[in-house]
Amino acid sequence: MGRPRTNDTTVGERLVECTTELLATRPQESVTIRSVATAARTSTAAVYSLFGDKEGLIAAVRDRAVAGLFQALTAVPASENALADLYALAVAYRRWGREHSHLYATLFGGVQPFEPSGTVGTGDPVRPLVAAIDRAVTESVLEGEATSIAVSLWVTLHGVVTLELAGALEGPTADVTFRSTIHAALRGWATPAAFRRLRDGDLAPVFRK
């Protein structure tokens, strides 16, 4: 197949955007090809032509979310402090979720299965997190199996961000809760020496960001 014409690309982007919004704001079963086509001001034939079927359209939405989150996390620069890097990744994850709440909802809201404990591919959003954890374990900052640590931190982070997006946490309360929760999660996996540094506040400036 050749490259899609500009008009096809525009229609495709509009369909993905409308599908994202509908999936994030309505029950999944109510999102049909017809409802998406109507919202995008195009025909159902365009959906079949560009994406094949509803599953193909949903997959395109998920691919956009995965790529966006991966880009946000890989943009976080590494430093000499493994714990600071992990916290910076958590901050970037939260920021992306807040700025792309509909994509976040479609990615982690059960529209398609997300398995953070599965094989980490080159474009997997959790890859930067796992790489940072591997480094922290190697440097004896965290102790444990890297995948277990990654799942634990992701579950913690996802819980805080989901509550914030739902409006259960707002303003300064959300900021304080985020910092203290991520701090506690990292402290739970820290080696004794790193734990003392966290307890004594050596990294306080980092966790105030």
Tab-separated table of C-alpha atoms in Angstrom:
chain	number	residue	atom	x	y	z
A	1	MET	CA	0.000	0.000	0.000
A	2	GLY	CA	1.174	3.509	-0.738
A	3	ARG	CA	1.245	6.315	1.776
A	4	PRO	CA	-2.230	7.633	2.655
A	5	ARG	CA	-3.294	10.827	0.969
A	6	THR	CA	-3.345	13.978	3.102
A	7	ASN	CA	-7.124	13.864	3.316
A	8	ASP	CA	-7.030	10.228	4.456
A	9	THR	CA	-4.448	11.103	7.103
A	10	THR	CA	-6.602	13.966	8.375
A	11	VAL	CA	-9.713	11.766	8.523
A	12	GLY	CA	-7.737	9.043	10.263
A	13	GLU	CA	-6.410	11.440	12.892
A	14	ARG	CA	-9.890	12.815	13.483
A	15	LEU	CA	-11.276	9.299	13.894
A	16	VAL	CA	-8.563	8.407	16.415
A	17	GLU	CA	-9.163	11.612	18.373
A	18	CYS	CA	-12.935	11.096	18.472
A	19	THR	CA	-12.547	7.447	19.443
A	20	THR	CA	-10.191	8.452	22.248
A	21	GLU	CA	-12.690	10.935	23.652
A	22	LEU	CA	-15.643	8.558	23.357
A	23	LEU	CA	-13.800	5.660	24.986
A	24	ALA	CA	-12.691	7.920	27.843
A	25	THR	CA	-16.151	9.383	28.498
A	26	ARG	CA	-18.657	6.639	27.633
A	27	PRO	CA	-19.158	2.918	28.309
A	28	GLN	CA	-17.085	0.961	25.809
A	29	GLU	CA	-20.087	-0.953	24.467
A	30	SER	CA	-21.731	2.314	23.412
A	31	VAL	CA	-18.780	3.264	21.229
A	32	THR	CA	-19.621	1.954	17.767
A	33	ILE	CA	-18.194	2.553	14.334
A	34	ARG	CA	-21.269	4.606	13.511
A	35	SER	CA	-20.973	6.772	16.639
A	36	VAL	CA	-17.298	7.411	15.964
A	37	ALA	CA	-17.925	8.233	12.309
A	38	THR	CA	-20.701	10.633	13.296
A	39	ALA	CA	-18.493	12.381	15.850
A	40	ALA	CA	-15.682	12.665	13.289
A	41	ARG	CA	-18.066	13.927	10.608
A	42	THR	CA	-17.195	11.168	8.184
A	43	SER	CA	-18.631	7.880	6.925
A	44	THR	CA	-18.486	4.401	8.410
A	45	ALA	CA	-16.800	3.354	5.175
A	46	ALA	CA	-13.832	5.566	6.122
A	47	VAL	CA	-13.388	3.620	9.355
A	48	TYR	CA	-13.369	0.275	7.545
A	49	SER	CA	-11.072	1.619	4.837
A	50	LEU	CA	-8.503	3.111	7.221
A	51	PHE	CA	-8.637	0.768	10.226
A	52	GLY	CA	-10.400	-2.409	9.104
A	53	ASP	CA	-12.838	-2.626	11.997
A	54	LYS	CA	-13.569	-1.332	15.494
A	55	GLU	CA	-10.744	-3.375	16.997
A	56	GLY	CA	-8.292	-1.838	14.538
A	57	LEU	CA	-9.482	1.644	15.451
A	58	ILE	CA	-9.117	0.939	19.180
A	59	ALA	CA	-5.646	-0.477	18.538
A	60	ALA	CA	-4.707	2.786	16.787
A	61	VAL	CA	-5.847	4.746	19.853
A	62	ARG	CA	-3.806	2.531	22.140
A	63	ASP	CA	-0.755	2.807	19.874
A	64	ARG	CA	-0.968	6.600	20.074
A	65	ALA	CA	-1.184	6.466	23.871
A	66	VAL	CA	1.716	4.025	24.157
A	67	ALA	CA	3.897	6.124	21.849
A	68	GLY	CA	3.065	9.349	23.689
A	69	LEU	CA	3.828	7.992	27.147
A	70	PHE	CA	7.002	6.296	25.920
A	71	GLN	CA	8.194	9.560	24.376
A	72	ALA	CA	7.481	11.475	27.590
A	73	LEU	CA	9.436	9.017	29.734
A	74	THR	CA	12.393	8.588	27.392
A	75	ALA	CA	12.773	12.377	27.312
A	76	VAL	CA	13.708	12.361	31.021
A	77	PRO	CA	17.497	12.862	31.244
A	78	ALA	CA	19.598	10.564	33.389
A	79	SER	CA	21.655	11.920	36.277
A	80	GLU	CA	24.166	10.468	38.702
A	81	ASN	CA	21.411	9.821	41.260
A	82	ALA	CA	19.365	6.685	40.527
A	83	LEU	CA	16.617	7.560	43.026
A	84	ALA	CA	16.325	11.070	41.641
A	85	ASP	CA	15.966	9.594	38.156
A	86	LEU	CA	13.189	7.267	39.283
A	87	TYR	CA	11.353	10.152	40.894
A	88	ALA	CA	11.809	12.240	37.729
A	89	LEU	CA	10.248	9.421	35.702
A	90	ALA	CA	7.308	9.348	38.108
A	91	VAL	CA	6.877	13.110	37.685
A	92	ALA	CA	6.946	12.763	33.881
A	93	TYR	CA	4.382	9.948	34.030
A	94	ARG	CA	2.060	12.049	36.162
A	95	ARG	CA	2.491	15.087	33.918
A	96	TRP	CA	1.678	13.081	30.778
A	97	GLY	CA	-1.403	11.582	32.435
A	98	ARG	CA	-2.669	15.010	33.465
A	99	GLU	CA	-2.025	16.527	30.041
A	100	HIS	CA	-3.480	13.566	28.107
A	101	SER	CA	-6.220	12.333	30.422
A	102	HIS	CA	-8.315	10.767	27.640
A	103	LEU	CA	-5.379	8.839	26.214
A	104	TYR	CA	-4.415	7.797	29.747
A	105	ALA	CA	-7.943	6.514	30.338
A	106	THR	CA	-7.962	4.482	27.129
A	107	LEU	CA	-4.515	3.044	27.823
A	108	PHE	CA	-5.142	2.011	31.437
A	109	GLY	CA	-8.926	1.947	31.612
A	110	GLY	CA	-9.449	-1.601	30.415
A	111	VAL	CA	-10.200	-0.831	26.760
A	112	GLN	CA	-7.377	-3.198	25.865
A	113	PRO	CA	-5.301	-5.255	28.301
A	114	PHE	CA	-2.129	-3.687	29.650
A	115	GLU	CA	0.380	-6.082	31.219
A	116	PRO	CA	3.171	-4.285	33.058
A	117	SER	CA	4.607	-7.639	34.127
A	118	GLY	CA	4.864	-8.940	30.552
A	119	THR	CA	7.833	-8.846	28.218
A	120	VAL	CA	9.148	-5.291	27.878
A	121	GLY	CA	9.484	-4.339	24.214
A	122	THR	CA	11.625	-1.570	22.773
A	123	GLY	CA	8.682	0.849	22.677
A	124	ASP	CA	6.987	-0.225	25.894
A	125	PRO	CA	6.156	2.740	28.176
A	126	VAL	CA	7.526	0.908	31.212
A	127	ARG	CA	10.902	0.304	29.567
A	128	PRO	CA	12.514	3.539	30.887
A	129	LEU	CA	11.246	2.691	34.382
A	130	VAL	CA	12.627	-0.854	34.237
A	131	ALA	CA	15.979	0.428	32.927
A	132	ALA	CA	16.216	2.930	35.795
A	133	ILE	CA	15.324	0.223	38.312
A	134	ASP	CA	17.947	-2.140	36.848
A	135	ARG	CA	20.512	0.605	37.326
A	136	ALA	CA	19.357	1.271	40.903
A	137	VAL	CA	19.620	-2.444	41.746
A	138	THR	CA	23.075	-2.677	40.162
A	139	GLU	CA	24.214	0.338	42.186
A	140	SER	CA	22.798	-1.203	45.402
A	141	VAL	CA	20.263	1.579	45.838
A	142	LEU	CA	17.227	-0.710	45.528
A	143	GLU	CA	17.083	-4.419	46.301
A	144	GLY	CA	14.738	-6.969	44.804
A	145	GLU	CA	13.757	-8.385	41.425
A	146	ALA	CA	13.517	-5.579	38.872
A	147	THR	CA	10.158	-6.617	37.397
A	148	SER	CA	8.573	-6.921	40.835
A	149	ILE	CA	9.853	-3.486	41.794
A	150	ALA	CA	8.604	-2.028	38.500
A	151	VAL	CA	5.106	-3.468	38.931
A	152	SER	CA	4.976	-2.270	42.541
A	153	LEU	CA	6.020	1.270	41.639
A	154	TRP	CA	3.715	1.377	38.613
A	155	VAL	CA	0.699	0.226	40.655
A	156	THR	CA	1.457	2.914	43.247
A	157	LEU	CA	1.972	5.616	40.643
A	158	HIS	CA	-1.070	4.579	38.628
A	159	GLY	CA	-3.255	4.665	41.729
A	160	VAL	CA	-2.239	8.209	42.628
A	161	VAL	CA	-2.604	9.522	39.067
A	162	THR	CA	-5.974	7.801	38.580
A	163	LEU	CA	-7.343	9.323	41.782
A	164	GLU	CA	-6.099	12.734	40.705
A	165	LEU	CA	-7.688	12.459	37.257
A	166	ALA	CA	-10.942	11.364	38.886
A	167	GLY	CA	-10.936	14.542	40.992
A	168	ALA	CA	-10.393	12.773	44.306
A	169	LEU	CA	-7.076	14.603	44.762
A	170	GLU	CA	-6.698	18.249	43.803
A	171	GLY	CA	-4.291	21.162	44.095
A	172	PRO	CA	-1.740	21.163	46.933
A	173	THR	CA	-3.233	17.955	48.367
A	174	ALA	CA	-2.518	16.140	45.117
A	175	ASP	CA	1.064	17.444	45.055
A	176	VAL	CA	1.795	16.464	48.646
A	177	THR	CA	0.163	13.063	48.239
A	178	PHE	CA	2.138	12.364	45.089
A	179	ARG	CA	5.482	13.248	46.668
A	180	SER	CA	4.912	11.348	49.900
A	181	THR	CA	3.503	8.263	48.179
A	182	ILE	CA	6.327	7.912	45.651
A	183	HIS	CA	8.853	8.621	48.395
A	184	ALA	CA	7.348	5.834	50.524
A	185	ALA	CA	7.278	3.387	47.606
A	186	LEU	CA	10.954	3.955	46.842
A	187	ARG	CA	11.826	3.721	50.530
A	188	GLY	CA	10.095	0.330	50.677
A	189	TRP	CA	12.479	-1.139	48.082
A	190	ALA	CA	15.593	0.741	49.204
A	191	THR	CA	18.725	-0.948	50.510
A	192	PRO	CA	19.553	-0.136	54.160
A	193	ALA	CA	22.070	2.555	53.155
A	194	ALA	CA	19.689	4.172	50.682
A	195	PHE	CA	16.846	3.910	53.193
A	196	ARG	CA	18.870	5.898	55.722
A	197	ARG	CA	19.521	8.586	53.122
A	198	LEU	CA	15.805	8.810	52.396
A	199	ARG	CA	14.879	8.774	56.076
A	200	ASP	CA	17.423	11.434	56.966
A	201	GLY	CA	16.207	13.703	54.201
A	202	ASP	CA	19.356	13.698	52.061
A	203	LEU	CA	17.144	13.667	48.961
A	204	ALA	CA	14.581	16.153	50.258
A	205	PRO	CA	15.294	18.730	47.531
A	206	VAL	CA	14.657	16.080	44.886
A	207	PHE	CA	11.302	15.021	46.294
A	208	ARG	CA	10.101	18.604	46.679
A	209	LYS	CA	10.105	19.111	42.909
